[in-house]
Amino acid sequence: MRPTALIPVLCCAAALVLGFLCIFAGQKKDFMEDYHIITLNTSRIGYSIINSTTSDSSNPISTWFNSLGDNIKSDINQVAGDIAQQLGLDDFYSVHMLDYCYGDYTPGPLPNATVSAKDIHKNVTACSNRTAAFHFDPTTILQQRLDESGVGITLADLNWPADIQKGLDALHIIQTTYFVLYCIAVGFIFLTLVCSALALFTTGRLSACLNVMLSSLAFLAIALASALVTAVIVKGVNLVNKYGAEIGVSAQKGNEFLALTWAASGVMLVALLWWCFETCVGHRRRERSYAGKA
Ligand SMILES: *[C@@H]1O[C@H](CO)[C@@H](O)[C@H](O)[C@H]1NC(C)=O
Ligand SMILES: *[C@@H]1O[C@H](CO)[C@@H](O)[C@H](O)[C@H]1NC(C)=O
Ligand SMILES: *[C@@H]1O[C@H](CO)[C@@H](O)[C@H](O)[C@H]1NC(C)=O
Ligand SMILES: *[C@@H]1O[C@H](CO)[C@@H](O)[C@H](O)[C@H]1NC(C)=O
Ligand SMILES: *[C@@H]1O[C@H](CO)[C@@H](O)[C@H](O)[C@H]1NC(C)=O
């Protein structure tokens, strides 16, 4: 019997749950929506170019804007109006591991005298279909929405920066890699959990060594996946904020997701260290007890 092996068993169980949540958070409407990887905020898209084009009658934006009702126009000019809504776009697109969700900010996208930033919530309309190794492609999604709404405006009219898509395309290979790593990590965490549970009933050094090996692999996979997802979040958000500011598009880091994935790595590290400790100290303990018998 090795009752203290309950510690790594509990750590592995926690890591397994956290690992699954990393993969499945946001996989359907209102299931852990806050645990997004990146959220794209398009609520102010095109806002800054409206005035600069209203005098130019050949520009499709000004034609569209001038065709809007007077009260909508004045709403938009007073910063209160939601131009994305008028264009048929959603206020936000939140990227998860398997899909993206979209919807509107309630009560409105911008804080004002009566509505503070804390009171603004995401109201998810729906989520996309789930796909393994999902790649977020905002250019296609936004253009599709514009086409569906029939306003006759393209992303190019809104000065959508090609650099955003180019930058995100460069991250695709990392996204595929971290998705595969999460799956591998969950597999190894599960194996470590089973072997740690079996080790509760043995005292042999072999089972301790096996657990050191399995928990090292599990920790390596989850830590590497966390590092890659962190890199994608930091790089992706900087990219969108850099090129999108001009046209009113911004991005938010998924801090809750980062907490989740690093917590999973943390508990796996505890399990790994515990097994390393057990392999060394347990060995000496057994040697002492053999010496005692002899
Ligand atoms: C556009 O111009 C109007 C009047 O000149 C002004 O009130 C409004 O704030 C401007 N809107 C933007 C988006 O710059
Ligand atoms: C603040 O924003 C909300 C929602 O967009 C709106 O209903 C309200 O009238 C605004 N308040 C002021 C003072 O502009
Ligand atoms: C969320 O959006 C739906 C329509 O998509 C609307 O019926 C509902 O009232 C909204 N919820 C809040 C809290 O604004
Ligand atoms: C999502 O899945 C449903 C049913 O599985 C299918 O009918 C629909 O076309 C899919 N949507 C997209 C955008 O692929
Ligand atoms: C959405 O983006 C706009 C402009 O970038 C910003 O002013 C606003 O505060 C953002 N809204 C939320 C809820 O993050």
mmCIF file of C-alpha atoms and ligand atoms in Angstrom:
data_model
loop_
_atom_site.group_PDB
_atom_site.id
_atom_site.type_symbol
_atom_site.label_atom_id
_atom_site.label_comp_id
_atom_site.label_asym_id
_atom_site.label_seq_id
_atom_site.Cartn_x
_atom_site.Cartn_y
_atom_site.Cartn_z
ATOM 1 C CA MET A 1 0.000 0.000 0.000
ATOM 2 C CA ARG A 2 1.117 3.549 -0.765
ATOM 3 C CA PRO A 3 -1.749 5.754 0.509
ATOM 4 C CA THR A 4 0.127 9.027 -0.072
ATOM 5 C CA ALA A 5 -0.145 8.311 -3.829
ATOM 6 C CA LEU A 6 -3.595 9.811 -3.393
ATOM 7 C CA ILE A 7 -1.900 13.206 -3.891
ATOM 8 C CA PRO A 8 -0.828 12.586 -7.533
ATOM 9 C CA VAL A 9 -4.132 10.786 -8.183
ATOM 10 C CA LEU A 10 -6.059 13.903 -7.152
ATOM 11 C CA CYS A 11 -3.684 16.160 -9.117
ATOM 12 C CA CYS A 12 -4.167 14.049 -12.254
ATOM 13 C CA ALA A 13 -7.939 14.031 -11.818
ATOM 14 C CA ALA A 14 -7.926 17.838 -11.538
ATOM 15 C CA ALA A 15 -5.601 18.181 -14.547
ATOM 16 C CA LEU A 16 -7.811 15.859 -16.571
ATOM 17 C CA VAL A 17 -10.923 17.930 -15.859
ATOM 18 C CA LEU A 18 -9.089 21.196 -16.597
ATOM 19 C CA GLY A 19 -7.634 19.754 -19.806
ATOM 20 C CA PHE A 20 -11.060 18.676 -21.034
ATOM 21 C CA LEU A 21 -12.472 22.113 -20.172
ATOM 22 C CA CYS A 22 -9.688 23.778 -22.213
ATOM 23 C CA ILE A 23 -10.766 21.752 -25.238
ATOM 24 C CA PHE A 24 -14.529 21.938 -24.757
ATOM 25 C CA ALA A 25 -15.098 25.415 -23.232
ATOM 26 C CA GLY A 26 -17.441 27.384 -25.464
ATOM 27 C CA GLN A 27 -18.303 24.381 -27.590
ATOM 28 C CA LYS A 28 -21.947 25.371 -27.426
ATOM 29 C CA LYS A 29 -23.953 28.463 -26.614
ATOM 30 C CA ASP A 30 -23.512 29.698 -23.027
ATOM 31 C CA PHE A 31 -21.175 26.867 -22.011
ATOM 32 C CA MET A 32 -18.187 28.678 -20.458
ATOM 33 C CA GLU A 33 -18.302 31.502 -22.982
ATOM 34 C CA ASP A 34 -15.967 33.555 -20.746
ATOM 35 C CA TYR A 35 -13.218 31.011 -21.353
ATOM 36 C CA HIS A 36 -12.578 32.209 -24.894
ATOM 37 C CA ILE A 37 -9.109 32.212 -26.406
ATOM 38 C CA ILE A 38 -9.500 35.558 -28.165
ATOM 39 C CA THR A 39 -12.546 37.795 -28.592
ATOM 40 C CA LEU A 40 -12.794 40.029 -31.628
ATOM 41 C CA ASN A 41 -14.817 43.169 -30.932
ATOM 42 C CA THR A 42 -16.291 44.491 -34.180
ATOM 43 C CA SER A 43 -18.981 46.663 -32.600
ATOM 44 C CA ARG A 44 -17.332 49.879 -33.842
ATOM 45 C CA ILE A 45 -16.297 48.629 -37.265
ATOM 46 C CA GLY A 46 -16.382 51.298 -39.956
ATOM 47 C CA TYR A 47 -17.294 53.978 -37.471
ATOM 48 C CA SER A 48 -14.311 56.200 -38.165
ATOM 49 C CA ILE A 49 -14.705 56.178 -41.932
ATOM 50 C CA ILE A 50 -18.335 57.240 -42.039
ATOM 51 C CA ASN A 51 -17.733 60.949 -41.763
ATOM 52 C CA SER A 52 -14.711 60.939 -44.017
ATOM 53 C CA THR A 53 -16.802 59.454 -46.822
ATOM 54 C CA THR A 54 -20.241 61.052 -46.432
ATOM 55 C CA SER A 55 -19.382 63.788 -48.936
ATOM 56 C CA ASP A 56 -18.105 61.311 -51.523
ATOM 57 C CA SER A 57 -21.203 60.016 -53.319
ATOM 58 C CA SER A 58 -19.289 57.350 -55.262
ATOM 59 C CA ASN A 59 -18.315 55.567 -52.055
ATOM 60 C CA PRO A 60 -20.646 52.650 -51.243
ATOM 61 C CA ILE A 61 -20.405 53.389 -47.500
ATOM 62 C CA SER A 62 -21.718 56.912 -47.882
ATOM 63 C CA THR A 63 -24.489 55.769 -50.225
ATOM 64 C CA TRP A 64 -25.478 53.198 -47.636
ATOM 65 C CA PHE A 65 -25.164 55.589 -44.709
ATOM 66 C CA ASN A 66 -27.196 58.305 -46.436
ATOM 67 C CA SER A 67 -29.948 55.784 -47.116
ATOM 68 C CA LEU A 68 -30.375 55.050 -43.390
ATOM 69 C CA GLY A 69 -33.206 56.635 -41.436
ATOM 70 C CA ASP A 70 -32.440 59.971 -39.785
ATOM 71 C CA ASN A 71 -32.754 58.687 -36.223
ATOM 72 C CA ILE A 72 -30.343 55.808 -36.888
ATOM 73 C CA LYS A 73 -27.913 58.256 -38.463
ATOM 74 C CA SER A 74 -28.026 60.584 -35.490
ATOM 75 C CA ASP A 75 -27.687 57.609 -33.109
ATOM 76 C CA ILE A 76 -24.539 56.527 -34.881
ATOM 77 C CA ASN A 77 -23.151 60.044 -34.886
ATOM 78 C CA GLN A 78 -23.824 60.306 -31.167
ATOM 79 C CA VAL A 79 -21.633 57.263 -30.582
ATOM 80 C CA ALA A 80 -24.597 55.416 -29.085
ATOM 81 C CA GLY A 81 -25.668 53.660 -32.249
ATOM 82 C CA ASP A 82 -24.353 50.280 -33.119
ATOM 83 C CA ILE A 83 -23.021 50.468 -36.634
ATOM 84 C CA ALA A 84 -22.126 46.789 -36.734
ATOM 85 C CA GLN A 85 -25.766 45.932 -36.128
ATOM 86 C CA GLN A 86 -26.863 48.173 -38.996
ATOM 87 C CA LEU A 87 -24.408 46.378 -41.259
ATOM 88 C CA GLY A 88 -25.697 42.963 -40.209
ATOM 89 C CA LEU A 89 -22.502 42.134 -38.292
ATOM 90 C CA ASP A 90 -22.338 40.875 -34.730
ATOM 91 C CA ASP A 91 -20.715 42.902 -31.978
ATOM 92 C CA PHE A 92 -18.224 40.216 -31.052
ATOM 93 C CA TYR A 93 -16.752 36.943 -32.272
ATOM 94 C CA SER A 94 -15.185 34.830 -29.540
ATOM 95 C CA VAL A 95 -12.743 32.136 -30.589
ATOM 96 C CA HIS A 96 -12.684 28.805 -28.750
ATOM 97 C CA MET A 97 -10.705 25.614 -29.254
ATOM 98 C CA LEU A 98 -13.327 23.929 -31.458
ATOM 99 C CA ASP A 99 -15.518 26.761 -32.754
ATOM 100 C CA TYR A 100 -16.372 30.438 -32.470
ATOM 101 C CA CYS A 101 -19.423 32.087 -30.934
ATOM 102 C CA TYR A 102 -20.956 35.406 -31.856
ATOM 103 C CA GLY A 103 -23.523 37.803 -30.502
ATOM 104 C CA ASP A 104 -24.111 41.320 -29.250
ATOM 105 C CA TYR A 105 -23.064 43.324 -26.232
ATOM 106 C CA THR A 106 -25.939 44.200 -23.909
ATOM 107 C CA PRO A 107 -27.114 46.801 -23.163
ATOM 108 C CA GLY A 108 -24.722 48.402 -25.666
ATOM 109 C CA PRO A 109 -21.129 48.064 -26.877
ATOM 110 C CA LEU A 110 -19.833 51.237 -25.240
ATOM 111 C CA PRO A 111 -19.841 52.342 -21.601
ATOM 112 C CA ASN A 112 -21.500 55.723 -21.030
ATOM 113 C CA ALA A 113 -22.804 57.855 -18.183
ATOM 114 C CA THR A 114 -25.423 55.300 -17.092
ATOM 115 C CA VAL A 115 -23.823 52.029 -18.217
ATOM 116 C CA SER A 116 -20.392 51.209 -16.787
ATOM 117 C CA ALA A 117 -17.934 48.839 -18.466
ATOM 118 C CA LYS A 118 -18.708 46.217 -15.793
ATOM 119 C CA ASP A 119 -22.404 46.192 -16.740
ATOM 120 C CA ILE A 120 -21.705 45.258 -20.353
ATOM 121 C CA HIS A 121 -22.285 41.585 -20.996
ATOM 122 C CA LYS A 122 -21.978 39.331 -23.965
ATOM 123 C CA ASN A 123 -25.270 38.020 -25.263
ATOM 124 C CA VAL A 124 -24.328 34.988 -27.356
ATOM 125 C CA THR A 125 -26.566 34.464 -30.372
ATOM 126 C CA ALA A 126 -25.101 31.152 -31.543
ATOM 127 C CA CYS A 127 -21.888 29.229 -32.120
ATOM 128 C CA SER A 128 -20.411 27.791 -35.284
ATOM 129 C CA ASN A 129 -20.244 24.064 -35.965
ATOM 130 C CA ARG A 130 -17.479 22.296 -34.091
ATOM 131 C CA THR A 131 -14.374 21.211 -35.975
ATOM 132 C CA ALA A 132 -11.142 19.691 -34.710
ATOM 133 C CA ALA A 133 -8.130 22.019 -35.062
ATOM 134 C CA PHE A 134 -10.470 24.925 -35.779
ATOM 135 C CA HIS A 135 -8.991 28.018 -37.490
ATOM 136 C CA PHE A 136 -10.642 31.375 -37.028
ATOM 137 C CA ASP A 137 -10.954 33.186 -40.341
ATOM 138 C CA PRO A 138 -12.546 36.592 -39.646
ATOM 139 C CA THR A 139 -12.280 37.862 -43.228
ATOM 140 C CA THR A 140 -14.503 35.097 -44.617
ATOM 141 C CA ILE A 141 -16.924 35.185 -41.680
ATOM 142 C CA LEU A 142 -17.425 38.952 -41.726
ATOM 143 C CA GLN A 143 -17.773 39.069 -45.506
ATOM 144 C CA GLN A 144 -20.332 36.271 -45.359
ATOM 145 C CA ARG A 145 -22.386 38.253 -42.830
ATOM 146 C CA LEU A 146 -22.222 41.380 -44.978
ATOM 147 C CA ASP A 147 -23.358 39.379 -48.025
ATOM 148 C CA GLU A 148 -26.237 37.845 -46.080
ATOM 149 C CA SER A 149 -27.459 41.183 -44.756
ATOM 150 C CA GLY A 150 -27.658 42.548 -48.287
ATOM 151 C CA VAL A 151 -26.385 46.062 -47.466
ATOM 152 C CA GLY A 152 -24.152 45.945 -50.537
ATOM 153 C CA ILE A 153 -20.990 46.740 -48.610
ATOM 154 C CA THR A 154 -17.840 44.666 -48.747
ATOM 155 C CA LEU A 155 -15.076 44.383 -46.172
ATOM 156 C CA ALA A 156 -12.833 46.217 -48.631
ATOM 157 C CA ASP A 157 -15.228 49.189 -48.485
ATOM 158 C CA LEU A 158 -14.718 49.207 -44.712
ATOM 159 C CA ASN A 159 -10.923 49.333 -45.270
ATOM 160 C CA TRP A 160 -10.509 45.899 -43.650
ATOM 161 C CA PRO A 161 -6.732 45.502 -43.246
ATOM 162 C CA ALA A 162 -5.307 42.523 -45.133
ATOM 163 C CA ASP A 163 -2.523 42.398 -42.544
ATOM 164 C CA ILE A 164 -4.951 40.993 -39.941
ATOM 165 C CA GLN A 165 -5.736 37.947 -42.061
ATOM 166 C CA LYS A 166 -2.117 37.533 -43.136
ATOM 167 C CA GLY A 167 -0.995 37.583 -39.516
ATOM 168 C CA LEU A 168 -3.680 35.140 -38.384
ATOM 169 C CA ASP A 169 -2.856 32.765 -41.255
ATOM 170 C CA ALA A 170 0.703 32.624 -39.968
ATOM 171 C CA LEU A 171 -0.637 31.374 -36.629
ATOM 172 C CA HIS A 172 -2.632 28.479 -38.128
ATOM 173 C CA ILE A 173 0.175 25.949 -37.890
ATOM 174 C CA ILE A 174 0.632 26.770 -34.176
ATOM 175 C CA GLN A 175 -3.132 26.435 -33.608
ATOM 176 C CA THR A 176 -3.128 22.953 -35.152
ATOM 177 C CA THR A 177 -0.071 22.042 -33.082
ATOM 178 C CA TYR A 178 -1.559 23.110 -29.768
ATOM 179 C CA PHE A 179 -4.837 21.370 -30.520
ATOM 180 C CA VAL A 180 -2.973 18.086 -31.135
ATOM 181 C CA LEU A 181 -0.866 18.688 -28.003
ATOM 182 C CA TYR A 182 -3.979 19.177 -25.846
ATOM 183 C CA CYS A 183 -5.333 15.841 -27.103
ATOM 184 C CA ILE A 184 -1.998 14.107 -26.414
ATOM 185 C CA ALA A 185 -1.803 15.777 -22.987
ATOM 186 C CA VAL A 186 -5.290 14.603 -22.017
ATOM 187 C CA GLY A 187 -4.311 11.064 -23.090
ATOM 188 C CA PHE A 188 -1.130 11.032 -21.006
ATOM 189 C CA ILE A 189 -2.855 12.659 -18.018
ATOM 190 C CA PHE A 190 -5.442 9.887 -18.146
ATOM 191 C CA LEU A 191 -2.715 7.199 -18.282
ATOM 192 C CA THR A 192 -0.890 8.831 -15.359
ATOM 193 C CA LEU A 193 -4.142 8.895 -13.421
ATOM 194 C CA VAL A 194 -4.705 5.159 -13.981
ATOM 195 C CA CYS A 195 -1.118 4.192 -13.141
ATOM 196 C CA SER A 196 -1.039 6.457 -10.082
ATOM 197 C CA ALA A 197 -4.264 4.866 -8.866
ATOM 198 C CA LEU A 198 -2.741 1.384 -9.360
ATOM 199 C CA ALA A 199 0.369 2.525 -7.489
ATOM 200 C CA LEU A 200 -1.827 3.076 -4.435
ATOM 201 C CA PHE A 201 -1.745 -0.733 -4.018
ATOM 202 C CA THR A 202 1.930 -1.396 -4.750
ATOM 203 C CA THR A 203 5.187 -0.201 -3.275
ATOM 204 C CA GLY A 204 7.568 -1.221 -6.032
ATOM 205 C CA ARG A 205 10.073 1.195 -7.464
ATOM 206 C CA LEU A 206 9.044 0.136 -10.943
ATOM 207 C CA SER A 207 5.565 1.625 -10.641
ATOM 208 C CA ALA A 208 7.050 4.847 -9.260
ATOM 209 C CA CYS A 209 9.469 5.038 -12.217
ATOM 210 C CA LEU A 210 6.652 4.361 -14.669
ATOM 211 C CA ASN A 211 4.656 7.179 -13.115
ATOM 212 C CA VAL A 212 7.627 9.539 -13.319
ATOM 213 C CA MET A 213 7.843 8.781 -17.025
ATOM 214 C CA LEU A 214 4.125 9.155 -17.748
ATOM 215 C CA SER A 215 3.677 12.301 -15.681
ATOM 216 C CA SER A 216 6.748 13.886 -17.360
ATOM 217 C CA LEU A 217 5.182 13.287 -20.774
ATOM 218 C CA ALA A 218 1.798 14.582 -19.624
ATOM 219 C CA PHE A 219 3.378 17.663 -18.075
ATOM 220 C CA LEU A 220 5.520 18.341 -21.160
ATOM 221 C CA ALA A 221 2.499 18.115 -23.474
ATOM 222 C CA ILE A 222 0.205 20.324 -21.392
ATOM 223 C CA ALA A 223 2.924 22.901 -20.643
ATOM 224 C CA LEU A 224 3.942 23.114 -24.302
ATOM 225 C CA ALA A 225 0.306 23.419 -25.401
ATOM 226 C CA SER A 226 -0.196 26.186 -22.821
ATOM 227 C CA ALA A 227 2.923 28.005 -24.008
ATOM 228 C CA LEU A 228 1.784 27.830 -27.644
ATOM 229 C CA VAL A 229 -1.754 28.990 -26.882
ATOM 230 C CA THR A 230 -0.305 31.852 -24.827
ATOM 231 C CA ALA A 231 1.879 32.849 -27.778
ATOM 232 C CA VAL A 232 -1.107 32.773 -30.143
ATOM 233 C CA ILE A 233 -3.214 34.865 -27.755
ATOM 234 C CA VAL A 234 -0.533 37.499 -27.256
ATOM 235 C CA LYS A 235 0.452 37.622 -30.931
ATOM 236 C CA GLY A 236 -3.114 37.510 -32.276
ATOM 237 C CA VAL A 237 -4.427 40.213 -29.943
ATOM 238 C CA ASN A 238 -1.492 42.541 -30.647
ATOM 239 C CA LEU A 239 -1.963 42.005 -34.349
ATOM 240 C CA VAL A 240 -5.681 42.802 -34.358
ATOM 241 C CA ASN A 241 -5.249 45.798 -32.073
ATOM 242 C CA LYS A 242 -2.388 47.135 -34.175
ATOM 243 C CA TYR A 243 -4.064 46.919 -37.575
ATOM 244 C CA GLY A 244 -7.702 47.036 -36.482
ATOM 245 C CA ALA A 245 -7.637 50.222 -34.375
ATOM 246 C CA GLU A 246 -7.956 52.345 -37.503
ATOM 247 C CA ILE A 247 -11.281 50.770 -38.486
ATOM 248 C CA GLY A 248 -12.660 50.279 -34.975
ATOM 249 C CA VAL A 249 -11.862 46.577 -34.530
ATOM 250 C CA SER A 250 -10.200 45.400 -31.336
ATOM 251 C CA ALA A 251 -9.388 42.101 -29.634
ATOM 252 C CA GLN A 252 -9.377 40.860 -26.056
ATOM 253 C CA LYS A 253 -7.089 38.285 -24.460
ATOM 254 C CA GLY A 254 -8.728 35.208 -22.976
ATOM 255 C CA ASN A 255 -7.307 35.614 -19.465
ATOM 256 C CA GLU A 256 -9.710 33.044 -17.998
ATOM 257 C CA PHE A 257 -8.607 30.490 -20.591
ATOM 258 C CA LEU A 258 -4.955 31.184 -19.754
ATOM 259 C CA ALA A 259 -5.717 30.642 -16.048
ATOM 260 C CA LEU A 260 -7.406 27.336 -16.879
ATOM 261 C CA THR A 261 -4.599 25.948 -19.039
ATOM 262 C CA TRP A 262 -1.771 27.049 -16.714
ATOM 263 C CA ALA A 263 -3.651 25.651 -13.718
ATOM 264 C CA ALA A 264 -3.775 22.297 -15.528
ATOM 265 C CA SER A 265 -0.006 22.523 -16.135
ATOM 266 C CA GLY A 266 0.544 23.485 -12.488
ATOM 267 C CA VAL A 267 -1.267 20.504 -10.963
ATOM 268 C CA MET A 268 0.493 18.186 -13.427
ATOM 269 C CA LEU A 269 3.845 19.605 -12.266
ATOM 270 C CA VAL A 270 2.873 18.813 -8.662
ATOM 271 C CA ALA A 271 2.070 15.206 -9.674
ATOM 272 C CA LEU A 272 5.392 14.910 -11.524
ATOM 273 C CA LEU A 273 7.417 16.310 -8.601
ATOM 274 C CA TRP A 274 5.607 14.030 -6.175
ATOM 275 C CA TRP A 275 6.519 10.951 -8.217
ATOM 276 C CA CYS A 276 10.152 12.083 -8.563
ATOM 277 C CA PHE A 277 10.295 12.551 -4.806
ATOM 278 C CA GLU A 278 8.674 9.159 -4.202
ATOM 279 C CA THR A 279 11.126 7.413 -6.549
ATOM 280 C CA CYS A 280 14.148 8.740 -4.644
ATOM 281 C CA VAL A 281 12.904 8.801 -1.048
ATOM 282 C CA GLY A 282 10.728 5.692 -1.356
ATOM 283 C CA HIS A 283 13.781 3.826 -2.637
ATOM 284 C CA ARG A 284 15.871 4.816 0.343
ATOM 285 C CA ARG A 285 12.986 3.961 2.687
ATOM 286 C CA ARG A 286 12.770 0.451 1.210
ATOM 287 C CA GLU A 287 16.560 -0.037 1.420
ATOM 288 C CA ARG A 288 16.437 0.889 5.086
ATOM 289 C CA SER A 289 13.625 -1.582 5.768
ATOM 290 C CA TYR A 290 15.530 -4.398 3.961
ATOM 291 C CA ALA A 291 18.629 -3.536 6.029
ATOM 292 C CA GLY A 292 16.528 -3.728 9.161
ATOM 293 C CA LYS A 293 15.288 -7.219 8.311
ATOM 294 C CA ALA A 294 18.774 -8.523 7.461
HETATM 295 C C1 LIG B 1 -19.541 63.011 -37.892
HETATM 296 O O1 LIG B 1 -19.855 64.388 -38.008
HETATM 297 C C2 LIG B 1 -20.886 64.802 -37.104
HETATM 298 C C3 LIG B 1 -21.227 66.247 -37.439
HETATM 299 O O2 LIG B 1 -20.180 66.889 -38.069
HETATM 300 C C4 LIG B 1 -20.379 64.642 -35.668
HETATM 301 O O3 LIG B 1 -21.366 65.065 -34.750
HETATM 302 C C5 LIG B 1 -20.068 63.179 -35.442
HETATM 303 O O4 LIG B 1 -19.541 62.993 -34.144
HETATM 304 C C6 LIG B 1 -19.071 62.661 -36.489
HETATM 305 N N1 LIG B 1 -18.989 61.226 -36.375
HETATM 306 C C7 LIG B 1 -17.842 60.578 -36.483
HETATM 307 C C8 LIG B 1 -17.955 59.109 -36.483
HETATM 308 O O5 LIG B 1 -16.773 61.121 -36.592
HETATM 309 C C1 LIG B 2 -26.015 54.433 -22.420
HETATM 310 O O1 LIG B 2 -26.092 53.290 -23.274
HETATM 311 C C2 LIG B 2 -27.324 52.584 -23.200
HETATM 312 C C3 LIG B 2 -27.208 51.345 -24.038
HETATM 313 O O2 LIG B 2 -26.473 51.548 -25.177
HETATM 314 C C4 LIG B 2 -28.457 53.502 -23.623
HETATM 315 O O3 LIG B 2 -29.702 52.821 -23.544
HETATM 316 C C5 LIG B 2 -28.465 54.748 -22.745
HETATM 317 O O4 LIG B 2 -29.450 55.656 -23.206
HETATM 318 C C6 LIG B 2 -27.106 55.422 -22.750
HETATM 319 N N1 LIG B 2 -27.105 56.492 -21.774
HETATM 320 C C7 LIG B 2 -26.646 57.730 -22.041
HETATM 321 C C8 LIG B 2 -26.690 58.693 -20.940
HETATM 322 O O5 LIG B 2 -26.184 58.002 -23.130
HETATM 323 C C1 LIG B 3 -30.069 38.404 -25.993
HETATM 324 O O1 LIG B 3 -30.398 38.356 -27.372
HETATM 325 C C2 LIG B 3 -31.696 37.866 -27.629
HETATM 326 C C3 LIG B 3 -31.873 37.842 -29.145
HETATM 327 O O2 LIG B 3 -30.758 37.365 -29.778
HETATM 328 C C4 LIG B 3 -32.734 38.748 -26.962
HETATM 329 O O3 LIG B 3 -34.023 38.220 -27.196
HETATM 330 C C5 LIG B 3 -32.447 38.820 -25.472
HETATM 331 O O4 LIG B 3 -33.353 39.723 -24.849
HETATM 332 C C6 LIG B 3 -31.032 39.285 -25.222
HETATM 333 N N1 LIG B 3 -30.741 39.241 -23.802
HETATM 334 C C7 LIG B 3 -30.383 40.304 -23.100
HETATM 335 C C8 LIG B 3 -30.072 40.090 -21.666
HETATM 336 O O5 LIG B 3 -30.305 41.416 -23.608
HETATM 337 C C1 LIG B 4 -23.509 22.778 -39.370
HETATM 338 O O1 LIG B 4 -24.036 21.478 -39.182
HETATM 339 C C2 LIG B 4 -25.367 21.333 -39.647
HETATM 340 C C3 LIG B 4 -25.874 19.923 -39.305
HETATM 341 O O2 LIG B 4 -24.852 19.093 -38.915
HETATM 342 C C4 LIG B 4 -25.409 21.578 -41.158
HETATM 343 O O3 LIG B 4 -26.734 21.468 -41.617
HETATM 344 C C5 LIG B 4 -24.897 22.983 -41.441
HETATM 345 O O4 LIG B 4 -24.833 23.225 -42.817
HETATM 346 C C6 LIG B 4 -23.507 23.198 -40.834
HETATM 347 N N1 LIG B 4 -23.141 24.576 -40.973
HETATM 348 C C7 LIG B 4 -21.976 24.962 -41.491
HETATM 349 C C8 LIG B 4 -21.742 26.426 -41.539
HETATM 350 O O5 LIG B 4 -21.141 24.173 -41.879
HETATM 351 C C1 LIG B 5 -15.339 47.273 -28.237
HETATM 352 O O1 LIG B 5 -14.415 47.998 -29.007
HETATM 353 C C2 LIG B 5 -14.573 49.408 -28.912
HETATM 354 C C3 LIG B 5 -13.639 50.068 -29.892
HETATM 355 O O2 LIG B 5 -12.465 49.392 -30.064
HETATM 356 C C4 LIG B 5 -14.327 49.836 -27.476
HETATM 357 O O3 LIG B 5 -14.469 51.231 -27.353
HETATM 358 C C5 LIG B 5 -15.334 49.129 -26.582
HETATM 359 O O4 LIG B 5 -15.105 49.469 -25.230
HETATM 360 C C6 LIG B 5 -15.253 47.635 -26.757
HETATM 361 N N1 LIG B 5 -16.343 47.033 -26.010
HETATM 362 C C7 LIG B 5 -16.167 46.009 -25.169
HETATM 363 C C8 LIG B 5 -17.374 45.535 -24.453
HETATM 364 O O5 LIG B 5 -15.074 45.493 -25.007
#
